[in-house]
CSV table of C-alpha atoms in Angstrom, one decimal:
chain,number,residue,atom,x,y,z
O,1,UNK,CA,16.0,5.2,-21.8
O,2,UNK,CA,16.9,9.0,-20.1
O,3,UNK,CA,17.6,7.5,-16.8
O,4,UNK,CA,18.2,3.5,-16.2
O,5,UNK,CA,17.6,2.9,-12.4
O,6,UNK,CA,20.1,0.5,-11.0
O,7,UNK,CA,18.6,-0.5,-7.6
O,8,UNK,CA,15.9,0.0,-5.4
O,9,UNK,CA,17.0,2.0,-2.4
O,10,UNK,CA,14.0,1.8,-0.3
O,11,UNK,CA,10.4,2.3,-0.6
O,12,UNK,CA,8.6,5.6,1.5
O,13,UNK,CA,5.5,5.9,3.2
O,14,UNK,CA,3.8,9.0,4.7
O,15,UNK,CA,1.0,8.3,7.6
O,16,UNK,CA,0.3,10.0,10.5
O,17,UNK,CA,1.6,11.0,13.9
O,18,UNK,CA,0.6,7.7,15.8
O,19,UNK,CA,-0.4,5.3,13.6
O,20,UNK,CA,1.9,2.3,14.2
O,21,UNK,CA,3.1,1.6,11.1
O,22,UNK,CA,6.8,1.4,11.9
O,23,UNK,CA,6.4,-0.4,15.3
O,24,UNK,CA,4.1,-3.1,13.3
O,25,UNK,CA,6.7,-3.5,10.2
O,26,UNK,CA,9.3,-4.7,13.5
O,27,UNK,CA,7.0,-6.2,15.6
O,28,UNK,CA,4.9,-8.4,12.9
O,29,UNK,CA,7.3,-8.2,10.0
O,30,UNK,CA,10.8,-8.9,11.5
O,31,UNK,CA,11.9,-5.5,10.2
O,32,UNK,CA,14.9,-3.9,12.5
O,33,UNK,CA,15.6,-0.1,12.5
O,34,UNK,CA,18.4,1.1,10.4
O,35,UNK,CA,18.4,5.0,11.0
O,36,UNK,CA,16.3,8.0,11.9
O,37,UNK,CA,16.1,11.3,12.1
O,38,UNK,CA,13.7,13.8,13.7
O,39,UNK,CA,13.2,17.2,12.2
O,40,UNK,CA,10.1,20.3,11.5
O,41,UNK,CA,7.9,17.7,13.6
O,42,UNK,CA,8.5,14.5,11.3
O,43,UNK,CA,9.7,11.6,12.4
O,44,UNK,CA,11.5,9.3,9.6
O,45,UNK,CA,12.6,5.7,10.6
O,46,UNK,CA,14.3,3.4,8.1
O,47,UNK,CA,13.9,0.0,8.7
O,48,UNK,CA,15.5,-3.1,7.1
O,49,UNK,CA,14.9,-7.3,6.4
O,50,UNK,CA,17.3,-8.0,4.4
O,51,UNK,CA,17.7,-5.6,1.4
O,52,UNK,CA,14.4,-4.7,1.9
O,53,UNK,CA,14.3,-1.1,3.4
O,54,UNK,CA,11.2,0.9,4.2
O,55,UNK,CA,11.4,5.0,5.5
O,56,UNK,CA,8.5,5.7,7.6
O,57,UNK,CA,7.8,9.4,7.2
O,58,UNK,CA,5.6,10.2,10.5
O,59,UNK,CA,4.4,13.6,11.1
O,60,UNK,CA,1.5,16.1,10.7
O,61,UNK,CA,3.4,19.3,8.9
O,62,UNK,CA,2.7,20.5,5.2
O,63,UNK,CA,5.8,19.2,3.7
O,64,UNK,CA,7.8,15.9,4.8
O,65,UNK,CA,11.5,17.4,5.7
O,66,UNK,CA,13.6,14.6,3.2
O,67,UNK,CA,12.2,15.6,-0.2
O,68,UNK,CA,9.7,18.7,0.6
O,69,UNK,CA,6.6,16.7,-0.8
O,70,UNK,CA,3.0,16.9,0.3
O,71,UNK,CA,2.4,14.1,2.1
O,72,UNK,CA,-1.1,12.9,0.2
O,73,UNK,CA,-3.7,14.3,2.1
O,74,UNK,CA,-3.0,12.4,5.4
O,75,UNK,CA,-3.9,9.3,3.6
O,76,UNK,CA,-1.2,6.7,4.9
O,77,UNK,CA,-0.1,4.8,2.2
O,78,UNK,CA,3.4,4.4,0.0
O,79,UNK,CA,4.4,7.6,-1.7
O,80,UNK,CA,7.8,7.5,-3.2
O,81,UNK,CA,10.2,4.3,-5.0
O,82,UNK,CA,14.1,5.4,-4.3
O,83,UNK,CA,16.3,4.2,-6.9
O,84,UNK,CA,19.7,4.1,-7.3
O,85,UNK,CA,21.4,5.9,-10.6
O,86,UNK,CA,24.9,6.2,-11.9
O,87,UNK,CA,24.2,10.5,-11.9
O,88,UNK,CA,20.9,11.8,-10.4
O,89,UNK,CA,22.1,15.5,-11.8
O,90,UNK,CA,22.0,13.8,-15.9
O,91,UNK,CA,19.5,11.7,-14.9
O,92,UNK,CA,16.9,14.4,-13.6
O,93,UNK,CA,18.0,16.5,-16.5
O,94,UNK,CA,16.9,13.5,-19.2
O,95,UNK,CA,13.8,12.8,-17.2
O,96,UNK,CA,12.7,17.6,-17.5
O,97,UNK,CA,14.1,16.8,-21.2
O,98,UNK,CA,11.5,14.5,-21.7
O,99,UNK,CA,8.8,16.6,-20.2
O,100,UNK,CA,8.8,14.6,-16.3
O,101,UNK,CA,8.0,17.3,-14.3
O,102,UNK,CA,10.8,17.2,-11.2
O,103,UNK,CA,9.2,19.1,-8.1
O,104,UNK,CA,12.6,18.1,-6.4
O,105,UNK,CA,15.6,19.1,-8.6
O,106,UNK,CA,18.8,17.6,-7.7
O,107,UNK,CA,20.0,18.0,-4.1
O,108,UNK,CA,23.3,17.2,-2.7
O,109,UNK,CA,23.8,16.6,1.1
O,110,UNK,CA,26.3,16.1,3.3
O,111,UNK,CA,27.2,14.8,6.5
O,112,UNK,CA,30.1,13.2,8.1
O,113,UNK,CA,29.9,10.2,6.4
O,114,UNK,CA,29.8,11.4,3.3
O,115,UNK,CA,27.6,12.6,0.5
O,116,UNK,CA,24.8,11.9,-2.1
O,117,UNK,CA,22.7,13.5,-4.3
O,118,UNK,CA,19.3,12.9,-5.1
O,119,UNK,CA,15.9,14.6,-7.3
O,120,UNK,CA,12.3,13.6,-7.2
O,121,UNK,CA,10.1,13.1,-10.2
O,122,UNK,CA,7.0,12.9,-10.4
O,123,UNK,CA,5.2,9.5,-11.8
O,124,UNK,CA,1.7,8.8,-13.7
O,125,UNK,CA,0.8,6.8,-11.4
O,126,UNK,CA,-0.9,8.8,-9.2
O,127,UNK,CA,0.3,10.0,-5.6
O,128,UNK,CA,3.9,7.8,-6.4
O,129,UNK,CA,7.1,10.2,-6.8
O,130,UNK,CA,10.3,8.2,-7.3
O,131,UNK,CA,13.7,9.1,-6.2
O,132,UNK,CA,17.3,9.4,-8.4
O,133,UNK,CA,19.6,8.9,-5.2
O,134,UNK,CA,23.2,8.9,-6.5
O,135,UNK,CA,25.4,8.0,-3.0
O,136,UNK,CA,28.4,6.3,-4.3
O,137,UNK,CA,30.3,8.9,-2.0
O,138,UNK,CA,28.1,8.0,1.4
O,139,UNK,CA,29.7,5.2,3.8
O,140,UNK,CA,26.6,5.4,6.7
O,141,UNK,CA,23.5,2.9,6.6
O,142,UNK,CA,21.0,4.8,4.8
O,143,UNK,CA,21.5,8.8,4.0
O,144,UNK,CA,23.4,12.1,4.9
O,145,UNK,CA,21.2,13.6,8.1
O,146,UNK,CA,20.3,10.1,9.4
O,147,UNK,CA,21.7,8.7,12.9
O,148,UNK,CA,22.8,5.2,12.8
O,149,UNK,CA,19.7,3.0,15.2
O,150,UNK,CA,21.6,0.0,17.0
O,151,UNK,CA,19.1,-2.7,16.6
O,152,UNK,CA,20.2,-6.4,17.2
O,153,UNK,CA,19.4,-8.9,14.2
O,154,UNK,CA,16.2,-9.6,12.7
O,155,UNK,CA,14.8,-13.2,12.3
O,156,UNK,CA,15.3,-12.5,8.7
O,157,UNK,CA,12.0,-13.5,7.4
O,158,UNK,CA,12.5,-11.5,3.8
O,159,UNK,CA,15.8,-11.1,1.8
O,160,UNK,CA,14.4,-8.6,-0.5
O,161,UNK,CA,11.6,-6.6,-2.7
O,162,UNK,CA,10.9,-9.5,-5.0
O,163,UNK,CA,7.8,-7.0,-6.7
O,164,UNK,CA,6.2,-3.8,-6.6
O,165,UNK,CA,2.0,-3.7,-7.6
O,166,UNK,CA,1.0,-0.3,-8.9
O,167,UNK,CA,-3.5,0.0,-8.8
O,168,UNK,CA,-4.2,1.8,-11.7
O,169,UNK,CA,-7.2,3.3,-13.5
O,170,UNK,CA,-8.6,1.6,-16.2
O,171,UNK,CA,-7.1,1.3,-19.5
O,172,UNK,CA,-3.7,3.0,-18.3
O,173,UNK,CA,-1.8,0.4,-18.4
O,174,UNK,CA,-0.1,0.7,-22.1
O,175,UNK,CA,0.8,4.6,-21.1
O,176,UNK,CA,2.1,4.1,-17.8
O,177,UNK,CA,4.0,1.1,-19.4
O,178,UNK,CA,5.9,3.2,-22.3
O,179,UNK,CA,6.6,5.9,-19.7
O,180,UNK,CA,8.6,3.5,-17.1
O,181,UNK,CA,10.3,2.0,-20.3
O,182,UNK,CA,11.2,5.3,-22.1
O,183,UNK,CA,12.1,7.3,-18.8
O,184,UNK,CA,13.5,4.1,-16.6
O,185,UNK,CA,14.5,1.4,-18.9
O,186,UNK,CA,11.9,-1.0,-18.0
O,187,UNK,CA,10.5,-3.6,-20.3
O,188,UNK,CA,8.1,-5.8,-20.6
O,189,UNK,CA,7.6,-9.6,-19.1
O,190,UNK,CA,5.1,-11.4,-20.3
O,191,UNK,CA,3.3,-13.6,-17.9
O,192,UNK,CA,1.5,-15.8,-20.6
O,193,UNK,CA,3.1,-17.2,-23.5
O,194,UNK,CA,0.6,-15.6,-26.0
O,195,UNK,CA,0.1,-12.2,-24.1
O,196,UNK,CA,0.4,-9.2,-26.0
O,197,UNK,CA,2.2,-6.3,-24.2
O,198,UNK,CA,-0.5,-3.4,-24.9
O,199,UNK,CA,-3.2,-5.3,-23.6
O,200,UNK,CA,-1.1,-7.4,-20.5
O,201,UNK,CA,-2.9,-10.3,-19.2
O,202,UNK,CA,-6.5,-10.6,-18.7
O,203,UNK,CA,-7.3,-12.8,-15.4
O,204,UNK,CA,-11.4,-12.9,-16.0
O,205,UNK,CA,-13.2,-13.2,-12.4
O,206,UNK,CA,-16.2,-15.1,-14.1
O,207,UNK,CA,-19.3,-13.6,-16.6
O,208,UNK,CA,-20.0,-10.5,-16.1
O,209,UNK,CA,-17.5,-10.3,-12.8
O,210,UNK,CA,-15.4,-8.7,-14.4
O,211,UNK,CA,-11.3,-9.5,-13.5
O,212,UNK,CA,-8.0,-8.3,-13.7
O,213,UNK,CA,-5.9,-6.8,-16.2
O,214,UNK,CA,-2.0,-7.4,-15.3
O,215,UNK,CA,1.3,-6.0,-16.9
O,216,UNK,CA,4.3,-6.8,-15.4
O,217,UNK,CA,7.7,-4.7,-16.3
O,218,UNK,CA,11.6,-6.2,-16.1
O,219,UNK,CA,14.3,-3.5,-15.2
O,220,UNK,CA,17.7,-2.9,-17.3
O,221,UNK,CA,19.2,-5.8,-17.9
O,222,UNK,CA,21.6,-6.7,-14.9
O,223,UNK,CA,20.2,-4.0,-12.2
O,224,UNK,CA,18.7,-5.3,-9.3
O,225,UNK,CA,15.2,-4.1,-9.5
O,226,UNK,CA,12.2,-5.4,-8.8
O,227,UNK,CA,9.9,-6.4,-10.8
O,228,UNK,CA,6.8,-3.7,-11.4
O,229,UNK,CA,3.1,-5.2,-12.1
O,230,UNK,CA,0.6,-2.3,-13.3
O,231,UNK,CA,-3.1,-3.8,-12.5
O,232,UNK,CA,-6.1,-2.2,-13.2
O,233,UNK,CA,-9.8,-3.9,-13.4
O,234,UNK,CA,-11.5,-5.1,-16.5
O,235,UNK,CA,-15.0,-3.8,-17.2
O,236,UNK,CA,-18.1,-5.9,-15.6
O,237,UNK,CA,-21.8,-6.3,-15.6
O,238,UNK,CA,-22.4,-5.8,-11.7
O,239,UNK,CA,-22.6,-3.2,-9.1
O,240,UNK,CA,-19.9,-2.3,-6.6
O,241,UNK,CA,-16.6,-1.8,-6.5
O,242,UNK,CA,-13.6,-4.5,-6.8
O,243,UNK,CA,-10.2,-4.2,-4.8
O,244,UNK,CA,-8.4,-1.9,-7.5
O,245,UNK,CA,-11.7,0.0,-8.0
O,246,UNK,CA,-11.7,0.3,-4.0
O,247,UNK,CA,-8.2,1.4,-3.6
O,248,UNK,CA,-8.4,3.9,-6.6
O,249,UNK,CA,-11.2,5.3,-4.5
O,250,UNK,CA,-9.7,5.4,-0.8
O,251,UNK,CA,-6.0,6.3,-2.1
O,252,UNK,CA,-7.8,9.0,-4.0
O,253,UNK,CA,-5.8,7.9,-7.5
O,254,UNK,CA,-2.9,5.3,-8.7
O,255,UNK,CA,-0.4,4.6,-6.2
O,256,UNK,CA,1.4,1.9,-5.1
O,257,UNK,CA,-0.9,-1.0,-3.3
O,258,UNK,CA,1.3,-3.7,-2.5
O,259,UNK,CA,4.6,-5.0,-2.6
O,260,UNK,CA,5.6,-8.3,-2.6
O,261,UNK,CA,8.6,-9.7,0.1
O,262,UNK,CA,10.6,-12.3,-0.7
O,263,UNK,CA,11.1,-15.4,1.6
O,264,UNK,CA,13.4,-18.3,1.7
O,265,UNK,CA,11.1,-20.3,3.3
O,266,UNK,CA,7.4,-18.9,3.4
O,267,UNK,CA,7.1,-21.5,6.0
O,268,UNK,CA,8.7,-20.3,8.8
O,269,UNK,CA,7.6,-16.6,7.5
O,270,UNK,CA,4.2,-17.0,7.8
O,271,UNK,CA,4.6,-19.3,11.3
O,272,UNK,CA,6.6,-15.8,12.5
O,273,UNK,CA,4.3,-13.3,11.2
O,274,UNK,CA,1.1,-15.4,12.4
O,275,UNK,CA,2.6,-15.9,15.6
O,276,UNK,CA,3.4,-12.3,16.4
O,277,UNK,CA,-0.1,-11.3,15.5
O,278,UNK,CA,0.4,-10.7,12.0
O,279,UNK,CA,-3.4,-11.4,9.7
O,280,UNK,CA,-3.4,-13.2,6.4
O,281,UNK,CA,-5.6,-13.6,4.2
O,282,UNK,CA,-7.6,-16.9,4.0
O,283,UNK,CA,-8.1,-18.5,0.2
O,284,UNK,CA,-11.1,-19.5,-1.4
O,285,UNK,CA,-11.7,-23.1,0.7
O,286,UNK,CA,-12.8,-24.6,-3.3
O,287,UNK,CA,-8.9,-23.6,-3.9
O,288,UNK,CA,-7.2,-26.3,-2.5
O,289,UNK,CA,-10.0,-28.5,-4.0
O,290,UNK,CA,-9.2,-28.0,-7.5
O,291,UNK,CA,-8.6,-30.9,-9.9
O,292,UNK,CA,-4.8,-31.8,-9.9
O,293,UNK,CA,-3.9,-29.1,-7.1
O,294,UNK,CA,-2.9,-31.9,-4.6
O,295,UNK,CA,-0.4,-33.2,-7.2
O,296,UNK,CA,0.5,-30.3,-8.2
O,297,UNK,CA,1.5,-29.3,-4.6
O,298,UNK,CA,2.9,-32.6,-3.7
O,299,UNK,CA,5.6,-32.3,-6.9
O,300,UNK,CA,6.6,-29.2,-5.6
O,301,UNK,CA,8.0,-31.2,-2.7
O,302,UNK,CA,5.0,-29.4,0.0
O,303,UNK,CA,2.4,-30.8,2.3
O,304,UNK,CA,-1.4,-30.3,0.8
O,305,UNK,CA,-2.5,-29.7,4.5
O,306,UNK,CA,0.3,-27.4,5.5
O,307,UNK,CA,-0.4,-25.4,2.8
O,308,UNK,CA,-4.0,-25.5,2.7
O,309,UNK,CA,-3.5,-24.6,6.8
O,310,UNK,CA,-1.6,-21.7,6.4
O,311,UNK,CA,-3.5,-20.5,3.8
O,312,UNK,CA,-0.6,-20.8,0.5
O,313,UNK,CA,-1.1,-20.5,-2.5
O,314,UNK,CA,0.9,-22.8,-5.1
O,315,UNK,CA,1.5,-22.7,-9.0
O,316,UNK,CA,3.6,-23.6,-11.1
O,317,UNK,CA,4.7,-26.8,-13.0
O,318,UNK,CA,7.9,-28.5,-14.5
O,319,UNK,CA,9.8,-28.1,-11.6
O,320,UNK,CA,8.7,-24.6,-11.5
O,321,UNK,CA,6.8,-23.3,-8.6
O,322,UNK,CA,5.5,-19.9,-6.4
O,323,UNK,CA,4.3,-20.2,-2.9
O,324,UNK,CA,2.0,-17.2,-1.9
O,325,UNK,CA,0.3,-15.6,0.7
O,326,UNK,CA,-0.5,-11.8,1.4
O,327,UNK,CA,-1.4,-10.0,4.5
O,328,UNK,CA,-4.5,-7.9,5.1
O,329,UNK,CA,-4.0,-4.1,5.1
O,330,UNK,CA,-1.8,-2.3,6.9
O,331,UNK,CA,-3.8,0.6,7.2
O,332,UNK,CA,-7.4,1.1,8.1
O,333,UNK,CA,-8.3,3.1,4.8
O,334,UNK,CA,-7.6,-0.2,2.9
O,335,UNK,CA,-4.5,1.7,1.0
O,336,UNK,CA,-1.5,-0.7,1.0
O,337,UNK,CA,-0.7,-4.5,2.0
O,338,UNK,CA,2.4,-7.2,2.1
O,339,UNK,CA,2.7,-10.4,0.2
O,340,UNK,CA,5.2,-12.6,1.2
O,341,UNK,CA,6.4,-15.0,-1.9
O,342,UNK,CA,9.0,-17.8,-2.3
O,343,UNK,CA,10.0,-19.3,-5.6
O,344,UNK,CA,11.1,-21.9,-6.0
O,345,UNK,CA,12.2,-21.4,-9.9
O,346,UNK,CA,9.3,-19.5,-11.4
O,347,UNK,CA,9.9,-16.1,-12.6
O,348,UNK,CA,6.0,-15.2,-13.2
O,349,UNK,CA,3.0,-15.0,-10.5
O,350,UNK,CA,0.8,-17.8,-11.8
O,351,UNK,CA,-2.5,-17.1,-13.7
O,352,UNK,CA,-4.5,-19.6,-10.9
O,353,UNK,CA,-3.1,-17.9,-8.1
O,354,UNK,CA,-4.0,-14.4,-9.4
O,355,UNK,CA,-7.6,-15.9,-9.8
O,356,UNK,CA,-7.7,-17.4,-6.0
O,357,UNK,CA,-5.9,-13.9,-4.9
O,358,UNK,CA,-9.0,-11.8,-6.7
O,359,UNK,CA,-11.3,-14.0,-5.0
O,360,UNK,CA,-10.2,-14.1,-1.6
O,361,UNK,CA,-9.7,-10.4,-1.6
O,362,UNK,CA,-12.8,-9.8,-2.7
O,363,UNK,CA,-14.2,-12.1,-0.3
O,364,UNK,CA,-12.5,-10.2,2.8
O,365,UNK,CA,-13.8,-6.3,1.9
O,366,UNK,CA,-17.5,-7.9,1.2
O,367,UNK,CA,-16.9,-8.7,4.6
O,368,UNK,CA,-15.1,-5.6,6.2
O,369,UNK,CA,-18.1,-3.6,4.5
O,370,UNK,CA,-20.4,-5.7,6.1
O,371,UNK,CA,-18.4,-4.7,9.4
O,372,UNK,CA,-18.6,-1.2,8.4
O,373,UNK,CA,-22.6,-1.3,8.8
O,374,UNK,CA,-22.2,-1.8,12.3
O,375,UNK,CA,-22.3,0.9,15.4
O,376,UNK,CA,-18.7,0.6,16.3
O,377,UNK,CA,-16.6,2.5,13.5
O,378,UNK,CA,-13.0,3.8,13.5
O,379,UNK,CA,-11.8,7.6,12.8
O,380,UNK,CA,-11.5,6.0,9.3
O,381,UNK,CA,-14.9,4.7,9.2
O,382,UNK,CA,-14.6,1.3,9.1
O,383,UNK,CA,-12.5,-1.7,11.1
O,384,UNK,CA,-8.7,-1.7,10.6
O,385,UNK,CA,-7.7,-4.6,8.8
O,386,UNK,CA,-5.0,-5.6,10.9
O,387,UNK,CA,-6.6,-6.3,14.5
O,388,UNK,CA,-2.6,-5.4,16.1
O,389,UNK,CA,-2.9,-2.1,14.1
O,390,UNK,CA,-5.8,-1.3,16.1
């Protein structure tokens, strides 16, 4: 591997002067502002749950002021991973070695709490650059230039990034895979015992339907990274575009289309999100119906109707189980959305819960495009997904 990340720093988005997305990430989310810093008519706002930090990168210039990078077209959506490494300088140099082109090459800054350094290379994934932040030298919250934002606790809702989910174009996967292992130590996690790693696992939406194709990717041993699932769409017989197909279209490539937040208790995470306006996504009603799914939910130690109220998903077995549910886009173009997860001893994602996930996703854009045939569009062209967005 030329540069083994040890930690994800924080994830970075780009949207637009005025769209809400930081005010929603606290007001929905539980998130609390960690720093900021205004400069060339940007805004940038860190904000934390837990060890899960986002940098909202507001503004309308050319260039975003933190790395110098285009921010996508005005497209919101997630632009850049930060992770931690033991020397960004040898690190950026192994990544150019290897042909990674690095539009960033390394930076140190300073302030009066200390110092870091930092490069930007670019990924195959599309619009995604990732960060080599070396800081061991920096004692403030989040980076030289920021100002500390008092903020009082959060509910604490999430802990941390339990997974990143990259949309890719079809029959990537394998390359994308070999570059994150070669160039960042990753390596491959099988989420079926008979799966073979060039081909990932195939999650078939029914004949002709077509499906998923999902390969998930473990960090160097003993970092603290989360896990990274590349998805793409298998081929189908019908018309029309599925979710990946849909976001490859609206994010204008590969990028980065959700990430998952862990929960200690997806409970009172979802009674906190719903409750401060936050939209989920509803499952397929036949999900909760399926031969040996109240059992299944009982042994995990839940309530069938709680669940099937709040809209979970369950899976697991042998003492083994995830609890799901994800949020509906946080932006009206359809470009990026949460899932909030709990485990409770399962390390995969569950092939049945993948399926009921497909579904229900598909369910809600057949019915946002039916929206989008009405009079009453926004400057994006169809309704925001998330009504407190609006």
């Amino acid at each position: 591997m030329a540069a083994p990340v040890r930690r994800l720093c924080h994830i970075a988005f780009h949207v637009p002067a005025g769209l809400p997305l930081a005010r929603d990430l606290q007001r929905l989310f539980g998130f609390q502002p960690l720093a900021v810093r205004e400069a060339d008519g940007w805004r940038q706002l860190a904000l934390s749950s837990g060890d899960a930090v986002f940098l909202v990168n507001e503004g309308a210039g050319p260039r975003e002021p933190l790395y110098g990078l285009d921010p996508h077209h005005g497209i919101p959506s997630a632009t850049n991973l930060c992770f931690d490494v033991a020397d960004a300088g040898a690190a950026a140099r192994a990544l150019a070695a290897l042909g990674c082109s690095v539009p960033v090459p390394p930076v140190s800054v300073r302030d009066e709490q200390g110092a870091a350094t930092y490069a930007v290379v670019s990924s195959p994934a599309g619009n995604l650059s990732l960060t080599l932040l070396e800081r061991t030298g920096f004692s403030g919250p989040f980076l030289p230039g920021f100002s500390p934002v008092p903020s009082a606790p959060g509910p604490g809702w999430f802990s941390h990034v339990d997974h990143l989910t990259l949309a890719c174009n079809p029959s990537s996967s394998p390359k994308l895979m070999h570059w994150f292992h070669d160039c960042l130590g990753f390596h491959h996690l099988p989420l079926s015992p008979d799966e073979d790693p060039e081909l990932g696992l195939e999650v078939p939406a029914g004949s002709g339907l077509g499906g998923l194709r999902l390969t998930a990717l473990q960090g160097p041993v003993g970092c603290a990274v989360p896990t990274l699932v590349l998805a793409e769409s298998l081929p189908r017989a019908t018309s029309g575009q599925d979710q990946v197909e849909q976001f490859l279209a609206r994010n204008r490539g590969p990028g980065l289309q959700h990430v998952g937040l862990y929960t200690p208790s997806i409970k009172e995470a979802i009674e906190g999100v719903a409750g401060a306006g936050g939209q989920l996504l509803t499952p397929p009603k036949a999900y909760y119906q399926q031969p040996g799914k109240e059992e299944q939910i009982l042994a995990a130690g839940q309530e069938p109707n709680l669940l099937a109220q709040q809209g979970v998903l369950l899976d697991g077995d042998r003492g083994e189980f995830l609890l799901q549910v994800f949020t509906k886009s946080l932006f009206a173009e359809d470009t990026f959305f949460l899932e909030l997860i709990q485990r409770q001893g399962a390390t995969g994602f569950g092939e049945g819960n993948i399926r009921a996930l497909w579904q229900s996703v598909q369910e809600q854009a057949a019915r946002v495009q039916e929206a989008c045939k009405g009079p009453k569009l926004d400057a994006a062209g169809c309704p925001g997904a998330l009504e407190s967005s609006a």
